[in-house]
Amino acid sequence: MTTDIWIVTCVLLATIIAFVLDRFRLDVVAFISLMVLLLTGILTPTEATAGFSNSLVLMIAGLFVVGGAILESGVADLAGRWLGRLGGTSTIRLTVIVMLASALLSAFLSSTGTVAVMLPVVLSLCRRAKVSPSKLLIPLAFAASLGGMLTLIGTPPNMVVNQVLRDAGLDTFHFFSFAPAGILMLTLGIVFMCTIGTRLLPAQRTGSGNASQDQGFVSRPELIHSYGVDGQIREIRIPHGSTFAGRTLRDLRLRTVFHVNVIAVSTTGARGTVVRKCDPDTLLQPGDTLLIKSSNEEAIANLISEGKIELIASTAALPKEVYLAELIIPPRSEFVGRTVRDVDFFRIYGAMVLALQHRNKPVGTRTSDTPLVPGDTLLIAANASALKRLRKSRSNVLLVSEQEEQRESPLTPAARWVVVILVGMLIAMSAGIVANVTAVLAAATLMVIAGAFRGSNAYQSINWESIVMIASVMPLATALEKTGTLDLVVGEIVESPGLTSPSSLLLLLFAVTSLLSQAISNTATGVLIAPLALQLAERLGISPYPLLMGVALAASTAFSTPVASPINALVAGAGNYRFGDFLKVGVLLQLLILFATLAIVPLLFPFSP
């Protein structure tokens, strides 16, 4: 092999290993790989930067904006709750409804956005039907993946294989070309989960103080008890002569000095008791009453002694203006690896962290100093405006339960326009009125003009890590082809005994794609495998469509591990799942999808050119 082939092979293997280890950001890994190929002269500057101007990358960015508008306007939340009302109390019926709703949303939204919308709805359904969340959350995640098989925009790998066809000058897939196979796979997935799957899923687990067993829209006592903070909320008063009077909460540094969290500050006047805005600049006055949270009796004693304050009640109730809610840290959150103290939820959201569950176990006295990991759940106290900010921060924190009395209509004034624009985009794409990228970018622009976003939220809705990762990986596929590495691999496969039949190739491509998707991004997998499928089809003189369809379907089968996809990681904590729960259910479903693909894809897309 030539030096260039060795360099490209080493870069490819190093990139895959780094993706699998998941210790570094995907975009950083992909960009470093791109720079290596550029600096070694494998790629020219034009070839190296081609991914950033590729229509596929622009379309995916536009779809992030469209999906963000659907979430921001409340349309997705309303759809999820409306479908959730049909569930009833039967586990089987709930499974069917949850999977259908998840798949339907995922056909037009990202799978992560779908699960973010559906997770609190499903947990609420579980609570009302007295069904363990562990019976429904894996079906929710799997259905979100299966829903990506339904449409061209359901998942990025579908668009990747379409782009490969376009670049080769071939007819592309239509918007609903994926639907026949996708509907079959979804049907098989639902039947499997309602029969074999539900028996393999764990029964209710009551891990230590795990609130996920009773999430949704819940009462204050339920949330307080589930996190084990009963008796830790106290009421104190600032009397005349207190050393705390006339000072702000920032000056007092109650959290760092006394290990006490201030939940609320109230003042009694001529108009009665008023709960004031609680932030670092809140000025304490004589007569003010503070609700504090602490499990340290010695800290409370020191606070009372040094501040010359009065303990009114050792167990206090929260005022009605203060709400309790529960958050989950999603996989790609900016807060992962940072402590509660570092994040400072109080400064960012105006929310006070009362308790933390790490890997489904409550964290004791070191709540503020424990690094956050995906799946961690936090109990917070916040006012109505803070809850609104938290609802809009799905990329960093996911609000999965709140008090029932805080529930509100999610629709914004722009919601009607969002629906109209979405329908128009789907019609334009399915009818081929304009190019797909044109329809998506036009819809994204109209969403912004219609007021679906405020300020820079449209930019924030784009997952820039994914965009940079895709744009950086695409030139790697170019390098594989340019250096002859791809031809070398194709030649080895073609010359291997038993791999010359089209069905064998479809089996091989599905298996490799599905296996890689368990460890690295399904989009990156699609970018690397789709050109290989096209080259194999050209070498053997068969149609590329069944092979590329097989690659697209396989890329949506990340079922077997909790780290196979962000949505698996998201439900793993909420459902208190173990690694083996995904393995024993996911492997069987992957095999079922594999056999179905081998049977149905050649019928829908014949191998003969």
Coordinates of C-alpha atoms in Angstrom, one line a residue:
M1 CA 0.0 0.0 0.0
T2 CA 1.1 3.6 -0.7
T3 CA 2.0 6.1 2.0
D4 CA -1.2 8.0 1.4
I5 CA -3.3 4.9 1.9
W6 CA -1.5 4.2 5.2
I7 CA -2.1 7.8 6.4
V8 CA -5.8 7.7 5.5
T9 CA -6.3 4.3 7.1
C10 CA -4.5 5.4 10.3
V11 CA -6.6 8.6 10.5
L12 CA -9.8 6.6 9.9
L13 CA -9.0 4.1 12.6
A14 CA -7.9 6.8 15.1
T15 CA -11.1 8.7 14.4
I16 CA -13.3 5.6 15.0
I17 CA -11.4 4.7 18.2
A18 CA -11.8 8.3 19.5
F19 CA -15.5 8.2 18.7
V20 CA -15.9 4.9 20.5
L21 CA -14.0 6.1 23.6
D22 CA -16.3 9.2 23.8
R23 CA -13.8 11.1 25.9
F24 CA -13.6 14.0 23.6
R25 CA -16.2 16.0 21.7
L26 CA -17.1 14.5 18.4
D27 CA -16.6 17.7 16.5
V28 CA -13.1 18.2 17.9
V29 CA -12.1 14.6 17.0
A30 CA -13.5 15.0 13.4
F31 CA -11.9 18.4 12.9
I32 CA -8.5 17.2 14.1
S33 CA -8.8 14.3 11.6
L34 CA -9.6 16.8 8.9
M35 CA -6.6 18.9 9.8
V36 CA -4.3 15.9 9.6
L37 CA -5.5 15.1 6.1
L38 CA -5.1 18.7 5.1
L39 CA -1.6 19.2 6.6
T40 CA -0.3 15.9 5.1
G41 CA -1.4 17.0 1.7
I42 CA -4.0 14.2 1.3
L43 CA -6.7 16.8 0.8
T44 CA -6.4 20.2 -0.9
P45 CA -7.9 23.2 1.0
T46 CA -10.9 23.1 -1.4
E47 CA -11.5 19.4 -0.7
A48 CA -11.0 19.9 3.0
T49 CA -13.6 22.7 3.3
A50 CA -16.1 21.3 0.9
G51 CA -18.1 19.7 3.7
F52 CA -18.9 23.1 5.2
S53 CA -20.6 24.3 2.0
N54 CA -22.2 21.0 1.2
S55 CA -26.0 21.2 0.7
L56 CA -26.5 18.2 3.0
V57 CA -24.8 20.1 5.9
L58 CA -26.9 23.2 5.2
M59 CA -30.1 21.1 5.1
I60 CA -29.3 19.4 8.4
A61 CA -28.6 22.9 10.0
G62 CA -31.9 24.1 8.6
L63 CA -33.8 21.1 10.0
F64 CA -32.3 21.9 13.4
V65 CA -33.9 25.3 13.1
V66 CA -37.3 23.9 11.9
G67 CA -37.2 21.3 14.8
G68 CA -36.3 24.0 17.3
A69 CA -39.2 26.1 16.2
I70 CA -41.6 23.2 16.6
L71 CA -40.3 22.7 20.1
E72 CA -40.1 26.4 21.0
S73 CA -43.6 27.1 19.9
G74 CA -45.0 24.3 22.0
V75 CA -46.5 22.4 19.0
A76 CA -44.4 19.3 19.8
D77 CA -45.3 19.4 23.5
L78 CA -49.0 19.7 22.7
A79 CA -48.9 16.8 20.3
G80 CA -47.1 14.7 22.8
R81 CA -49.6 15.4 25.6
W82 CA -52.6 15.0 23.3
L83 CA -51.4 11.6 22.1
G84 CA -50.5 10.7 25.7
R85 CA -54.2 11.0 26.7
L86 CA -55.1 8.1 24.5
G87 CA -52.9 5.7 26.5
G88 CA -55.4 4.4 29.1
T89 CA -54.0 2.1 31.8
S90 CA -53.0 -1.1 29.9
T91 CA -49.3 -1.6 29.6
I92 CA -49.7 -3.0 26.1
R93 CA -51.9 -0.1 25.0
L94 CA -49.5 2.4 26.5
T95 CA -46.6 0.8 24.7
V96 CA -48.4 1.1 21.4
I97 CA -49.5 4.7 21.9
V98 CA -46.0 5.8 23.2
M99 CA -44.2 4.1 20.3
L100 CA -46.6 5.4 17.7
A101 CA -46.4 9.0 19.1
S102 CA -42.6 8.8 19.4
A103 CA -42.1 7.5 15.9
L104 CA -44.5 10.0 14.4
L105 CA -42.6 13.0 16.0
S106 CA -39.2 11.5 15.1
A107 CA -40.2 11.3 11.5
F108 CA -40.0 15.1 11.4
L109 CA -38.0 16.0 14.5
S110 CA -34.6 14.8 15.7
S111 CA -34.8 11.7 17.8
T112 CA -33.2 13.5 20.8
G113 CA -35.8 16.3 20.5
T114 CA -38.6 13.7 20.3
V115 CA -37.5 12.0 23.5
A116 CA -37.0 15.4 25.2
V117 CA -40.7 16.1 24.4
M118 CA -42.1 12.7 25.2
L119 CA -40.1 11.8 28.3
P120 CA -42.2 13.9 30.8
V121 CA -45.4 12.8 29.0
V122 CA -44.5 9.2 29.3
L123 CA -43.5 9.5 33.0
S124 CA -46.8 11.3 33.7
L125 CA -48.7 8.4 32.0
C126 CA -46.8 5.9 34.0
R127 CA -47.7 7.6 37.2
R128 CA -51.4 7.8 36.4
A129 CA -51.6 4.3 35.1
K130 CA -49.4 2.9 38.0
V131 CA -47.0 1.4 35.4
S132 CA -43.3 1.2 36.0
P133 CA -41.4 3.7 33.7
S134 CA -38.9 0.9 33.0
K135 CA -41.6 -0.8 30.9
L136 CA -42.1 2.2 28.6
L137 CA -38.9 4.2 28.3
I138 CA -36.9 1.8 26.3
P139 CA -39.8 1.4 23.9
L140 CA -39.9 5.2 23.7
A141 CA -36.2 5.4 22.7
F142 CA -36.4 2.6 20.3
A143 CA -39.5 4.0 18.6
A144 CA -37.7 7.4 18.2
S145 CA -34.9 5.5 16.3
L146 CA -37.4 3.5 14.2
G147 CA -39.3 6.7 13.4
G148 CA -36.2 8.0 11.6
M149 CA -36.8 5.3 9.0
L150 CA -40.1 6.8 7.9
T151 CA -39.1 9.9 5.9
L152 CA -36.1 11.4 4.2
I153 CA -35.6 13.9 7.0
G154 CA -36.2 11.4 9.8
T155 CA -32.5 11.0 10.5
P156 CA -29.3 12.3 9.0
P157 CA -28.1 8.9 7.5
N158 CA -31.2 9.0 5.3
M159 CA -30.1 12.3 3.9
V160 CA -26.5 11.1 3.7
V161 CA -27.3 8.1 1.4
N162 CA -29.5 10.5 -0.7
Q163 CA -26.6 12.9 -1.1
V164 CA -24.3 10.0 -2.2
L165 CA -26.8 9.3 -5.0
R166 CA -27.0 12.9 -6.0
D167 CA -23.2 13.3 -6.1
A168 CA -23.0 10.2 -8.3
G169 CA -25.5 11.8 -10.8
L170 CA -28.2 9.2 -10.0
D171 CA -31.9 9.6 -9.2
T172 CA -32.4 10.3 -5.5
F173 CA -34.8 8.8 -3.0
H174 CA -38.1 10.7 -2.7
F175 CA -39.4 12.1 0.6
F176 CA -41.5 9.0 1.4
S177 CA -39.3 6.4 -0.4
F178 CA -38.3 5.2 3.1
A179 CA -41.8 4.9 4.3
P180 CA -42.8 1.4 3.1
A181 CA -39.7 -0.2 4.7
G182 CA -39.9 2.1 7.7
I183 CA -43.6 1.3 8.4
L184 CA -42.8 -2.4 8.3
M185 CA -39.9 -2.0 10.7
L186 CA -41.9 0.2 13.1
T187 CA -44.7 -2.4 13.0
L188 CA -42.3 -5.2 13.8
G189 CA -40.8 -3.1 16.6
I190 CA -44.1 -2.4 18.2
V191 CA -45.2 -6.0 18.0
F192 CA -41.9 -7.2 19.4
M193 CA -41.9 -4.7 22.3
C194 CA -45.6 -5.6 23.1
T195 CA -44.8 -9.4 23.2
I196 CA -41.2 -10.5 23.8
G197 CA -39.8 -7.1 24.7
T198 CA -42.2 -6.3 27.5
R199 CA -41.3 -9.6 29.2
L200 CA -37.6 -8.9 28.9
L201 CA -37.8 -5.4 30.3
P202 CA -37.3 -5.1 34.0
A203 CA -40.2 -4.8 36.4
Q204 CA -40.4 -1.7 38.6
R205 CA -37.1 -0.9 40.4
T206 CA -37.2 1.3 43.4
G207 CA -33.6 2.2 43.6
S208 CA -32.6 4.4 46.5
G209 CA -34.9 7.4 46.5
N210 CA -35.3 7.2 42.8
A211 CA -37.9 9.8 41.8
S212 CA -38.2 8.4 38.3
Q213 CA -40.6 5.8 39.7
D214 CA -43.2 8.5 40.2
Q215 CA -42.4 11.3 37.8
G216 CA -44.6 13.4 35.5
F217 CA -46.7 16.1 37.1
V218 CA -46.4 15.3 40.8
S219 CA -47.1 16.9 44.2
R220 CA -44.5 18.6 46.4
P221 CA -44.5 15.9 49.1
E222 CA -43.9 13.2 46.5
L223 CA -40.8 15.1 45.0
I224 CA -39.5 16.0 48.5
H225 CA -39.8 12.5 49.8
S226 CA -38.4 10.8 46.7
Y227 CA -35.2 12.8 47.1
G228 CA -34.9 12.2 50.8
V229 CA -34.9 15.9 51.7
D230 CA -37.8 15.6 54.2
G231 CA -37.1 17.8 57.3
Q232 CA -34.2 19.7 55.6
I233 CA -36.3 22.7 54.7
R234 CA -36.4 25.3 57.6
E235 CA -37.7 28.8 58.2
I236 CA -35.6 31.5 59.8
R237 CA -36.2 35.2 60.5
I238 CA -33.8 38.2 60.3
P239 CA -34.5 40.2 63.5
H240 CA -33.4 43.7 64.2
G241 CA -29.8 43.7 65.2
S242 CA -28.9 40.7 63.0
T243 CA -25.5 40.9 61.3
F244 CA -27.2 39.7 58.1
A245 CA -29.6 42.7 57.9
G246 CA -28.7 45.2 55.2
R247 CA -26.5 42.7 53.3
T248 CA -27.1 40.8 50.0
L249 CA -27.1 37.0 49.6
R250 CA -24.0 37.4 47.5
D251 CA -22.2 39.2 50.4
L252 CA -23.3 36.6 52.9
R253 CA -22.1 33.6 50.8
L254 CA -24.4 31.3 52.7
R255 CA -23.8 28.3 50.4
T256 CA -20.0 28.4 50.6
V257 CA -19.5 29.6 54.3
F258 CA -22.5 27.9 56.0
H259 CA -23.4 25.2 53.5
V260 CA -27.0 26.5 53.4
N261 CA -29.2 27.1 50.3
V262 CA -31.7 29.9 50.3
I263 CA -34.9 28.8 48.6
A264 CA -37.1 31.9 49.1
V265 CA -37.1 35.3 50.8
S266 CA -40.4 36.8 52.0
T267 CA -41.3 40.1 53.6
T268 CA -44.4 40.9 55.7
G269 CA -45.9 44.3 55.2
A270 CA -49.2 46.2 55.1
R271 CA -50.4 44.1 52.2
G272 CA -49.5 40.8 53.8
T273 CA -46.6 38.5 53.1
V274 CA -44.8 38.9 49.7
V275 CA -42.3 36.4 48.3
R276 CA -39.5 38.5 46.8
K277 CA -37.3 37.7 43.9
C278 CA -34.5 35.6 45.2
D279 CA -31.1 36.1 43.5
P280 CA -27.6 37.0 44.6
D281 CA -28.4 40.7 44.8
T282 CA -31.4 40.2 47.0
L283 CA -31.0 42.6 50.0
L284 CA -32.1 41.2 53.4
Q285 CA -34.0 43.5 55.7
P286 CA -35.0 43.2 59.4
G287 CA -38.2 41.2 59.6
D288 CA -37.5 39.2 56.4
T289 CA -38.2 35.4 56.5
L290 CA -36.0 33.0 54.7
L291 CA -36.7 29.4 53.7
I292 CA -33.4 27.5 53.7
K293 CA -32.3 23.9 52.9
S294 CA -29.6 22.1 54.8
S295 CA -29.0 18.6 56.1
N296 CA -26.2 19.8 58.4
E297 CA -27.4 20.6 61.9
E298 CA -24.0 22.1 62.9
A299 CA -24.2 24.4 59.9
I300 CA -27.6 25.6 61.0
A301 CA -26.4 26.2 64.5
N302 CA -23.4 28.3 63.3
L303 CA -25.7 30.2 61.0
I304 CA -28.1 31.1 63.8
S305 CA -25.2 32.0 66.2
E306 CA -23.1 34.1 63.8
G307 CA -26.0 35.8 62.1
K308 CA -28.0 36.4 65.2
I309 CA -31.1 35.1 63.5
E310 CA -34.2 33.2 64.7
L311 CA -35.2 29.7 63.8
I312 CA -39.0 29.8 63.3
A313 CA -39.6 26.2 62.2
S314 CA -37.4 23.2 61.9
T315 CA -39.7 21.8 59.2
A316 CA -41.2 24.4 56.9
A317 CA -43.6 24.3 53.9
L318 CA -42.7 26.0 50.6
P319 CA -44.8 29.1 49.7
K320 CA -47.1 28.6 46.7
E321 CA -45.0 31.0 44.6
V322 CA -42.0 28.5 44.8
Y323 CA -42.3 25.4 42.7
L324 CA -40.4 22.1 42.8
A325 CA -39.3 20.4 39.6
E326 CA -36.9 17.6 38.5
L327 CA -34.2 17.9 35.8
I328 CA -32.2 15.4 33.9
I329 CA -28.8 16.1 32.4
P330 CA -28.9 15.1 28.7
P331 CA -25.9 13.4 27.1
R332 CA -24.5 16.4 25.2
S333 CA -25.2 19.0 27.9
E334 CA -22.6 21.7 28.4
F335 CA -22.9 20.9 32.1
V336 CA -21.5 17.4 31.9
G337 CA -18.3 17.1 33.8
R338 CA -19.0 20.3 35.8
T339 CA -20.2 20.4 39.4
V340 CA -23.4 22.0 40.6
R341 CA -21.3 24.7 42.1
D342 CA -19.5 25.4 38.8
V343 CA -22.7 25.5 36.8
D344 CA -24.4 27.9 39.3
F345 CA -28.0 27.2 38.5
F346 CA -29.0 30.0 40.7
R347 CA -27.3 32.6 38.5
I348 CA -28.2 31.1 35.1
Y349 CA -31.8 30.1 35.8
G350 CA -32.8 31.5 39.1
A351 CA -33.2 27.9 40.4
M352 CA -31.9 26.4 43.6
V353 CA -30.6 22.8 43.5
L354 CA -32.0 21.0 46.5
A355 CA -30.8 17.5 45.8
L356 CA -28.9 15.4 43.3
Q357 CA -29.2 11.7 42.3
H358 CA -26.1 10.3 40.7
R359 CA -26.6 7.0 38.9
N360 CA -30.0 6.6 40.5
K361 CA -28.5 7.0 44.0
P362 CA -28.9 10.2 46.1
V363 CA -25.8 12.2 46.7
G364 CA -25.4 13.1 50.3
T365 CA -23.4 16.1 51.7
R366 CA -21.3 16.7 48.6
T367 CA -24.1 17.7 46.2
S368 CA -22.5 20.9 45.1
D369 CA -19.1 19.3 44.5
T370 CA -20.2 16.2 42.5
P371 CA -19.4 16.3 38.8
L372 CA -22.5 15.9 36.7
V373 CA -22.8 13.0 34.3
P374 CA -25.5 12.2 31.6
G375 CA -28.6 10.8 33.3
D376 CA -28.1 12.6 36.6
T377 CA -31.3 14.0 38.1
L378 CA -31.6 17.2 40.2
L379 CA -34.4 18.4 42.4
I380 CA -34.7 22.2 42.1
A381 CA -36.8 25.0 43.6
A382 CA -37.7 27.8 41.3
N383 CA -40.4 30.4 40.5
A384 CA -42.6 30.4 37.4
S385 CA -40.2 32.5 35.3
A386 CA -37.2 30.2 36.1
L387 CA -39.3 27.2 35.1
K388 CA -39.9 28.8 31.7
R389 CA -36.2 29.4 31.2
L390 CA -35.5 25.7 32.1
R391 CA -38.1 24.5 29.7
K392 CA -36.3 26.3 26.9
S393 CA -32.9 24.9 27.8
R394 CA -33.5 21.3 26.5
S395 CA -29.9 21.0 25.2
N396 CA -28.4 21.4 28.7
V397 CA -31.2 20.4 31.1
L398 CA -34.4 18.5 30.5
L399 CA -37.3 19.3 32.7
V400 CA -39.0 15.9 33.3
S401 CA -41.3 16.5 36.2
E402 CA -43.0 19.5 37.9
Q403 CA -45.9 20.2 40.2
E404 CA -49.3 19.6 38.5
E405 CA -50.4 23.1 39.5
Q406 CA -47.6 24.7 37.4
R407 CA -48.7 22.9 34.2
E408 CA -49.6 25.5 31.5
S409 CA -50.7 25.7 27.9
P410 CA -47.4 25.3 25.9
L411 CA -48.5 27.0 22.7
T412 CA -47.0 30.4 21.7
P413 CA -48.6 33.0 19.4
A414 CA -46.4 31.8 16.5
A415 CA -47.6 28.1 16.9
R416 CA -50.2 28.4 14.1
W417 CA -47.6 29.7 11.6
V418 CA -45.1 27.1 12.6
V419 CA -47.7 24.3 11.7
V420 CA -48.5 26.0 8.4
I421 CA -44.8 26.4 7.4
L422 CA -44.0 22.8 8.4
V423 CA -46.9 21.5 6.3
G424 CA -45.8 23.7 3.4
M425 CA -42.2 22.4 3.7
L426 CA -43.3 18.7 3.7
I427 CA -45.6 19.3 0.7
A428 CA -42.8 21.0 -1.2
M429 CA -40.3 18.2 -0.4
S430 CA -42.7 15.3 -1.0
A431 CA -44.0 16.7 -4.3
G432 CA -40.5 17.8 -5.5
I433 CA -41.6 21.3 -6.1
V434 CA -38.2 22.7 -5.2
A435 CA -34.9 21.1 -4.1
N436 CA -35.0 19.6 -0.6
V437 CA -32.3 22.0 0.7
T438 CA -34.3 24.9 -0.7
A439 CA -37.5 23.8 1.0
V440 CA -35.8 23.3 4.3
L441 CA -33.8 26.6 4.3
A442 CA -36.9 28.5 3.2
A443 CA -38.9 26.9 6.0
A444 CA -36.2 27.7 8.6
T445 CA -36.2 31.4 7.4
L446 CA -40.0 31.7 7.6
M447 CA -40.0 30.1 11.1
V448 CA -37.7 32.9 12.3
I449 CA -39.7 35.6 10.5
A450 CA -42.9 34.3 12.0
G451 CA -41.5 34.8 15.5
A452 CA -41.0 31.2 16.5
F453 CA -37.8 32.2 18.2
R454 CA -36.7 35.0 20.4
G455 CA -33.3 36.7 20.0
S456 CA -30.6 34.2 19.2
N457 CA -32.6 31.1 20.0
A458 CA -32.6 30.1 16.3
Y459 CA -28.8 29.8 16.4
Q460 CA -29.0 28.0 19.7
S461 CA -31.3 25.4 18.3
I462 CA -28.6 24.2 15.9
N463 CA -26.5 21.4 17.3
W464 CA -23.2 22.9 16.1
E465 CA -21.2 19.9 17.4
S466 CA -23.1 17.7 14.9
I467 CA -22.8 20.2 12.1
V468 CA -19.0 20.5 12.5
M469 CA -18.6 16.8 13.0
I470 CA -20.5 16.0 9.8
A471 CA -18.8 18.7 7.7
S472 CA -15.4 17.4 9.0
V473 CA -16.1 13.7 8.4
M474 CA -17.4 14.1 4.8
P475 CA -13.9 15.0 3.4
L476 CA -12.6 11.8 5.1
A477 CA -14.8 9.9 2.7
T478 CA -13.3 12.0 -0.1
A479 CA -9.8 11.0 1.1
L480 CA -10.7 7.3 1.1
E481 CA -11.8 7.6 -2.5
K482 CA -9.0 9.9 -3.7
T483 CA -6.2 7.7 -2.3
G484 CA -7.7 4.5 -3.6
T485 CA -8.3 3.1 -0.1
L486 CA -12.0 2.7 -0.9
D487 CA -11.2 0.8 -4.1
L488 CA -8.9 -1.4 -2.2
V489 CA -11.6 -2.3 0.3
V490 CA -14.1 -2.9 -2.5
G491 CA -11.7 -5.1 -4.3
E492 CA -11.1 -7.2 -1.2
I493 CA -14.9 -7.6 -0.6
V494 CA -15.6 -8.5 -4.3
E495 CA -12.9 -11.1 -4.4
S496 CA -14.0 -12.7 -1.1
P497 CA -15.8 -16.0 -1.6
G498 CA -19.5 -15.9 -0.6
L499 CA -19.8 -12.1 -0.8
T500 CA -20.5 -11.7 -4.5
S501 CA -24.2 -12.2 -4.3
P502 CA -26.3 -9.0 -3.7
S503 CA -28.0 -10.5 -0.7
S504 CA -24.7 -11.3 0.9
L505 CA -23.5 -7.7 0.3
L506 CA -26.7 -6.3 1.8
L507 CA -26.2 -8.6 4.9
L508 CA -22.6 -7.5 5.2
L509 CA -23.3 -3.8 4.9
F510 CA -26.2 -3.9 7.3
A511 CA -24.2 -5.8 9.9
V512 CA -21.2 -3.4 9.7
T513 CA -23.4 -0.3 9.7
S514 CA -25.5 -1.6 12.6
L515 CA -22.4 -2.6 14.6
L516 CA -20.6 0.7 14.1
S517 CA -23.8 2.6 15.1
Q518 CA -23.6 1.0 18.5
A519 CA -20.3 2.8 19.1
I520 CA -20.1 5.9 17.0
S521 CA -22.5 8.5 15.6
N522 CA -25.0 7.0 13.1
T523 CA -24.4 10.0 10.8
A524 CA -20.6 9.4 10.8
T525 CA -21.3 5.8 10.1
G526 CA -23.5 6.7 7.1
V527 CA -20.9 9.1 5.7
L528 CA -18.3 6.3 5.8
I529 CA -20.3 3.3 4.7
A530 CA -22.6 4.8 2.0
P531 CA -19.8 5.5 -0.5
L532 CA -18.6 1.9 0.0
A533 CA -22.1 0.6 -0.8
L534 CA -22.2 2.7 -4.0
Q535 CA -18.8 1.5 -5.1
L536 CA -19.7 -2.1 -4.5
A537 CA -22.9 -1.8 -6.5
E538 CA -21.0 -0.2 -9.4
R539 CA -18.3 -2.9 -9.3
L540 CA -20.8 -5.7 -9.4
G541 CA -23.2 -4.1 -11.8
I542 CA -26.2 -4.1 -9.5
S543 CA -28.5 -1.3 -8.4
P544 CA -27.2 0.8 -5.5
Y545 CA -30.6 1.6 -4.1
P546 CA -31.2 -1.6 -2.1
L547 CA -27.7 -1.4 -0.6
L548 CA -28.0 2.3 0.3
M549 CA -31.5 1.7 1.7
G550 CA -30.0 -1.1 3.8
V551 CA -27.3 1.2 5.1
A552 CA -29.9 3.9 6.0
L553 CA -32.1 1.4 7.9
A554 CA -29.1 -0.2 9.7
A555 CA -27.9 3.2 10.9
S556 CA -31.2 3.6 12.9
T557 CA -30.7 0.4 14.8
A558 CA -28.6 1.7 17.7
F559 CA -30.5 -0.4 20.3
S560 CA -28.0 -2.6 22.1
T561 CA -26.2 -0.4 24.6
P562 CA -27.2 2.6 26.7
V563 CA -24.4 4.6 25.0
A564 CA -25.3 3.6 21.5
S565 CA -27.2 6.9 21.0
P566 CA -28.0 10.0 23.1
I567 CA -31.6 9.0 23.4
N568 CA -30.6 5.6 25.0
A569 CA -28.4 7.5 27.5
L570 CA -31.3 9.9 28.2
V571 CA -33.8 7.2 29.2
A572 CA -31.2 5.0 30.9
G573 CA -31.2 7.2 34.0
A574 CA -34.9 7.9 34.1
G575 CA -35.8 4.2 33.7
N576 CA -33.1 3.0 36.1
Y577 CA -31.9 0.6 33.4
R578 CA -28.8 -1.5 33.5
F579 CA -26.5 -2.2 30.6
G580 CA -27.9 -5.7 30.2
D581 CA -31.5 -4.4 29.8
F582 CA -30.5 -2.7 26.5
L583 CA -28.4 -5.7 25.4
K584 CA -31.0 -8.5 25.7
V585 CA -33.8 -6.4 24.2
G586 CA -31.8 -4.5 21.6
V587 CA -29.9 -7.4 20.1
L588 CA -33.1 -9.3 19.4
L589 CA -34.7 -6.3 17.8
Q590 CA -31.6 -5.6 15.7
L591 CA -31.7 -9.2 14.4
L592 CA -35.4 -8.9 13.7
I593 CA -34.8 -5.7 11.7
L594 CA -31.9 -7.3 9.8
F595 CA -34.0 -10.3 8.7
A596 CA -36.9 -8.0 7.7
T597 CA -34.5 -5.8 5.7
L598 CA -33.1 -8.8 3.8
A599 CA -36.7 -9.8 3.0
I600 CA -38.4 -6.5 2.1
V601 CA -35.7 -4.2 0.7
P602 CA -35.0 -6.3 -2.5
L603 CA -38.7 -6.4 -3.2
L604 CA -39.1 -2.6 -2.9
F605 CA -35.8 -1.9 -4.6
P606 CA -34.7 -4.7 -6.9
F607 CA -31.0 -5.5 -7.3
S608 CA -31.2 -5.5 -11.1
P609 CA -30.2 -2.0 -12.4

